[in-house]
Coordinates of C-alpha atoms in Angstrom, one line a residue:
M1 CA -0.1 0.0 -0.1
K2 CA 1.6 3.3 -0.9
K3 CA 2.4 5.6 1.7
L4 CA 0.0 8.1 2.6
Y5 CA 0.9 11.6 3.9
L6 CA -1.7 12.2 6.7
I7 CA 0.0 14.6 8.9
T8 CA -2.1 17.6 8.1
A9 CA -5.5 15.7 8.6
F10 CA -5.0 16.4 12.4
F11 CA -5.3 20.1 11.8
I12 CA -7.9 20.3 9.0
S13 CA -11.4 20.1 8.9
L14 CA -13.2 19.4 5.7
T15 CA -16.8 19.4 4.5
F16 CA -17.6 16.7 2.1
F17 CA -21.2 15.7 2.6
I18 CA -22.6 12.8 0.6
S19 CA -26.4 12.6 0.7
C20 CA -27.2 11.7 4.3
N21 CA -30.9 11.3 4.6
N22 CA -31.5 12.0 8.4
Q23 CA -34.8 11.2 10.2
T24 CA -36.0 12.5 13.5
T25 CA -38.4 10.2 15.3
E26 CA -40.2 11.3 18.3
D27 CA -37.6 9.7 20.8
R28 CA -34.4 9.2 18.7
V29 CA -32.5 10.9 15.9
V30 CA -31.8 8.7 12.7
I31 CA -28.2 9.4 10.9
D32 CA -28.4 7.7 7.8
L33 CA -24.7 6.9 6.5
T34 CA -25.8 4.8 3.4
N35 CA -26.8 5.6 -0.2
D36 CA -28.0 3.5 -3.1
F37 CA -25.4 0.7 -2.9
A38 CA -27.2 -2.6 -2.3
Y39 CA -25.0 -3.7 0.7
P40 CA -26.3 -5.1 4.1
V41 CA -27.6 -2.3 6.4
E42 CA -28.0 -2.4 10.0
E43 CA -29.2 0.4 12.7
V44 CA -27.0 0.8 15.8
V45 CA -28.0 2.9 18.9
V46 CA -25.1 5.5 19.8
E47 CA -25.3 6.2 23.6
L48 CA -23.4 9.5 24.8
P49 CA -21.3 9.7 27.7
D50 CA -22.8 10.8 31.1
W51 CA -22.3 14.6 31.8
P52 CA -21.0 15.7 34.3
P53 CA -18.6 12.4 34.2
N54 CA -19.4 10.0 36.9
D55 CA -16.0 10.5 38.9
Q56 CA -14.9 11.8 42.3
I57 CA -15.1 15.6 41.1
K58 CA -18.3 15.4 38.9
D59 CA -20.0 18.2 41.1
K60 CA -17.0 20.6 39.8
Y61 CA -17.5 20.2 36.1
P62 CA -19.1 23.1 34.3
L63 CA -22.6 22.6 32.9
L64 CA -23.0 21.1 29.5
D65 CA -24.7 22.9 26.8
K66 CA -24.8 20.5 24.1
W67 CA -22.8 18.0 22.2
Q68 CA -20.8 18.4 18.9
I69 CA -21.1 15.1 16.9
E70 CA -18.7 13.9 14.3
I71 CA -19.3 11.0 12.1
N72 CA -16.9 9.6 9.4
S73 CA -17.0 6.7 7.1
Y74 CA -15.3 6.4 3.8
L75 CA -18.5 7.5 2.0
T76 CA -19.6 10.3 4.0
E77 CA -18.9 12.9 7.0
K78 CA -21.7 14.1 9.0
R79 CA -21.6 16.9 11.9
F80 CA -24.4 17.9 14.0
F81 CA -25.2 19.3 17.6
T82 CA -27.7 17.5 20.1
R83 CA -29.0 17.6 23.6
K84 CA -30.4 14.2 23.3
D85 CA -28.6 11.2 25.0
S86 CA -28.4 8.8 22.1
F87 CA -29.1 8.5 18.5
I88 CA -29.2 5.8 15.7
I89 CA -26.7 5.5 13.1
R90 CA -28.0 3.5 9.9
T91 CA -24.7 2.2 8.2
Y92 CA -23.6 -0.5 6.1
K93 CA -22.7 -3.7 8.0
N94 CA -19.2 -4.2 9.3
Q95 CA -17.8 -0.9 7.4
P96 CA -15.6 1.3 9.7
V97 CA -17.3 4.4 11.4
S98 CA -15.6 6.9 13.7
I99 CA -17.8 8.8 15.9
L100 CA -16.8 11.7 18.1
A101 CA -18.8 13.8 20.6
S102 CA -17.0 17.0 21.9
P103 CA -18.9 18.6 24.9
I104 CA -19.7 22.2 24.5
T105 CA -19.8 23.7 28.0
I106 CA -21.3 27.0 29.8
L107 CA -18.8 29.5 31.1
S108 CA -19.2 31.3 34.3
N109 CA -20.2 34.3 31.8
N110 CA -22.8 32.3 30.2
S111 CA -21.0 32.0 27.0
K112 CA -19.8 28.6 25.5
C113 CA -16.6 26.9 24.8
Q114 CA -15.2 23.7 23.5
F115 CA -12.2 22.8 25.9
F116 CA -12.8 19.1 26.9
Y117 CA -11.3 16.4 24.3
P118 CA -14.1 14.4 22.9
A119 CA -15.4 11.1 23.7
G120 CA -15.4 8.7 20.9
T121 CA -16.3 5.0 19.7
L122 CA -15.7 3.0 16.6
Y123 CA -18.3 1.0 14.6
P124 CA -18.1 -2.1 14.6
Y125 CA -15.1 -2.7 17.0
E126 CA -16.7 -1.3 20.0
W127 CA -20.4 -2.5 19.0
D128 CA -22.1 -4.6 21.5
N129 CA -25.8 -5.8 21.5
S130 CA -26.7 -3.4 18.8
C131 CA -25.1 -0.6 21.0
L132 CA -22.2 1.8 20.9
K133 CA -21.4 3.6 24.1
L134 CA -18.9 6.6 23.8
C135 CA -16.4 7.3 26.3
F136 CA -13.5 9.6 26.7
E137 CA -10.7 7.0 26.6
L138 CA -11.5 6.3 23.1
G139 CA -11.7 9.7 21.6
F140 CA -8.1 9.7 20.4
S141 CA -8.7 6.3 18.8
A142 CA -12.0 7.7 16.9
N143 CA -10.0 10.9 16.2
L144 CA -7.3 8.9 14.4
M145 CA -9.6 7.1 12.3
K146 CA -11.4 10.1 11.6
C147 CA -7.8 11.7 10.3
L148 CA -7.3 8.5 8.2
F149 CA -10.8 8.7 6.5
L150 CA -10.0 12.3 5.6
S151 CA -6.6 11.7 4.0
P152 CA -8.1 10.5 0.5
V153 CA -9.3 14.0 0.2
L154 CA -6.2 15.5 0.8
V155 CA -3.8 13.4 -1.3
G156 CA -6.0 11.9 -3.9
I157 CA -6.4 8.4 -2.7
N158 CA -9.2 6.2 -3.6
P159 CA -11.5 6.1 -0.3
E160 CA -12.2 2.5 -1.0
E161 CA -8.2 1.7 -0.6
I162 CA -8.2 3.8 2.9
N163 CA -11.3 1.8 3.8
N164 CA -10.0 -1.6 2.9
F165 CA -6.9 -0.6 5.2
L166 CA -8.8 0.5 8.1
K167 CA -10.6 -3.0 8.0
T168 CA -7.5 -4.8 8.2
F169 CA -6.1 -3.0 10.9
N170 CA -6.8 -4.4 14.6
W171 CA -8.8 -1.6 16.0
K172 CA -10.3 -3.8 18.7
K173 CA -6.7 -4.5 20.1
F174 CA -5.7 -1.0 19.5
N175 CA -8.3 0.4 21.5
S176 CA -8.0 -2.2 24.4
I177 CA -4.2 -1.4 24.7
I178 CA -5.0 2.4 25.1
Q179 CA -7.8 1.7 27.7
E180 CA -5.3 -0.6 29.6
K181 CA -2.3 2.0 29.7
I182 CA -4.8 4.7 31.3
Q183 CA -6.3 2.3 33.7
N184 CA -2.8 1.1 34.7
S185 CA -1.5 4.4 35.1
L186 CA -4.4 5.3 37.5
L187 CA -3.5 2.2 39.1
D188 CA -0.2 3.2 39.6
F189 CA -0.9 6.3 41.2
S190 CA -3.0 4.5 44.0
Q191 CA 0.2 2.4 44.7
D192 CA 2.9 4.9 44.6
S193 CA 2.3 8.6 43.4
N194 CA 5.8 9.6 43.6
S195 CA 6.8 7.3 40.5
A196 CA 3.6 7.0 38.6
L197 CA 3.0 9.0 35.4
F198 CA -0.6 9.3 34.1
Y199 CA -0.9 8.1 30.4
N200 CA -2.7 10.5 27.9
P201 CA -3.2 9.1 24.6
W202 CA -3.4 12.6 23.1
Q203 CA 0.3 13.4 23.9
I204 CA 1.9 10.4 22.0
D205 CA 3.7 11.3 19.0
K206 CA 0.7 11.7 16.4
K207 CA 2.7 12.6 13.5
T208 CA 5.0 9.4 13.6
L209 CA 2.0 7.3 14.4
L210 CA 0.2 8.3 11.3
E211 CA 3.0 8.0 9.2
N212 CA 3.6 4.4 10.1
L213 CA 0.0 3.7 10.0
S214 CA -0.1 4.9 6.5
S215 CA 2.6 2.4 5.5
S216 CA 0.6 -0.3 7.2
K217 CA 3.3 -0.3 10.1
F218 CA 2.5 -0.6 13.8
T219 CA 4.2 -1.4 17.0
Q220 CA 3.3 -0.5 20.6
S221 CA 6.1 1.5 21.0
L222 CA 4.4 4.1 18.9
I223 CA 2.0 4.7 21.5
K224 CA 4.3 5.0 24.3
Q225 CA 4.7 8.6 26.0
K226 CA 8.0 10.4 25.4
N227 CA 9.3 13.5 26.9
V228 CA 6.5 13.6 29.3
E229 CA 6.8 14.4 32.9
N230 CA 4.7 15.3 35.9
L231 CA 4.2 19.1 36.6
P232 CA 2.9 19.9 40.2
L233 CA 0.5 22.5 40.1
E234 CA 2.5 24.5 43.1
N235 CA 5.3 24.8 40.2
L236 CA 2.7 27.3 38.3
E237 CA 2.0 29.5 41.5
L238 CA -1.6 29.9 40.8
P239 CA -4.2 31.8 42.9
S240 CA -6.7 30.1 45.1
L241 CA -9.1 28.2 42.8
N242 CA -12.4 26.5 43.0
S243 CA -11.9 24.3 39.9
I244 CA -9.0 23.6 37.7
F245 CA -9.3 21.1 34.5
S246 CA -7.3 19.0 32.1
P247 CA -8.9 18.9 28.7
F248 CA -8.7 15.1 29.2
I249 CA -11.4 13.9 31.3
P250 CA -9.7 10.8 32.9
E251 CA -6.8 12.7 33.9
N252 CA -8.9 15.1 36.2
Q253 CA -9.1 12.7 39.2
I254 CA -5.3 12.7 39.2
L255 CA -5.3 16.2 38.8
Y256 CA -7.6 16.9 41.9
Q257 CA -6.2 14.1 44.2
Y258 CA -2.4 14.7 43.6
Q259 CA -2.4 18.2 42.5
L260 CA -0.3 17.5 39.3
F261 CA -0.8 16.7 35.5
A262 CA 1.4 15.2 32.7
L263 CA 2.9 17.8 30.5
K264 CA 4.8 16.8 27.4
K265 CA 7.8 18.8 27.1
E266 CA 8.0 21.9 24.7
E267 CA 4.4 21.6 23.8
D268 CA 1.6 24.1 25.0
Q269 CA -1.0 22.4 27.2
I270 CA -4.0 24.4 28.3
L271 CA -5.9 24.0 31.8
M272 CA -9.3 25.5 32.6
L273 CA -9.3 27.6 35.8
D274 CA -12.6 28.4 37.5
N275 CA -14.6 27.9 34.4
E276 CA -13.4 31.4 33.1
F277 CA -9.6 31.5 32.6
A278 CA -7.4 29.5 30.5
D279 CA -3.7 28.6 31.5
I280 CA -1.3 27.8 28.5
V281 CA 1.5 26.0 30.0
N282 CA 4.9 24.9 28.3
T283 CA 8.0 23.8 29.7
S284 CA 11.5 22.2 28.8
S285 CA 11.7 20.9 32.5
V286 CA 9.5 21.1 35.6
K287 CA 12.0 23.8 36.9
K288 CA 11.7 25.8 33.7
V289 CA 8.0 26.6 33.3
S290 CA 6.4 29.4 31.2
H291 CA 2.9 29.8 31.2
H292 CA 0.4 32.6 30.5
L293 CA -3.4 33.4 31.7
I294 CA -6.1 34.1 29.1
Y295 CA -9.7 34.1 29.0
M296 CA -11.2 31.1 27.8
P297 CA -11.9 31.0 24.2
I298 CA -15.5 31.4 23.2
F299 CA -17.2 28.7 21.0
I300 CA -19.0 30.4 18.1
D301 CA -22.1 28.1 16.9
D302 CA -22.0 27.3 13.3
Y303 CA -25.9 26.6 12.9
E304 CA -25.8 27.5 9.1
N305 CA -23.4 24.6 8.3
T306 CA -24.2 22.3 11.2
E307 CA -27.6 20.9 12.0
F308 CA -29.1 20.4 15.4
Y309 CA -31.1 17.4 16.3

């Protein structure tokens, strides 16, 4: 398989709708990803995550305004907003589909922001009893598949070629490795917080991972964290705060309990402070930290190009 140059797919959002006939029933929205091809079709219930997340700090999370949903397959891209807790996709049986749900939350001044990394799931790899449940641990995997789906548009590769590659990749194992690494890092903190390091898949080398996937190469070393270390909050010398959040939901229980977070050297990371400010942090080491405060960026609704269900 020829090498695909996919790197910019992480930073470019393209719109290429292909005749999605969506239906709204009294109870659920049905998103149709099919067209006129005579392939077996099935309907799958997609359940959104709980909000606030059901963890030890659930009372501190900002209020949810709505979810921004992104669905990608090799035939179509679909994006919409919803306040429902589930919807249905009608799709071709066993054809890969990436689903992302980004929480749009309400700031203290009643404006909206898109701060937290999305939850995600992959069909058919996480499909269980006709149901897909999105979780924040798999947001990175779903985003990775989305970027691979977008790559044919960028470099002129046949979408079926990408789709065939996606069907041969062991997504179920990939997802289980990511989830296991997250859970093991949480366990490490409970056993020895001084030597533990939280695993955040959004901090791995995405460029190298995409380059290797595009050449049908994958080893577990590609999803190891590199140049990441714990940064104690006290090193930031922040004022007294009522709440502070990492964009990766599973990391927030570590942030609150141990007052530190995993920071990749020489890369900006953003924290949400008191549901109003953003602290943009960068460091070459825990002793050389630079950071600056800004107001949280406001999310602008694009209702003209994004449907609401």
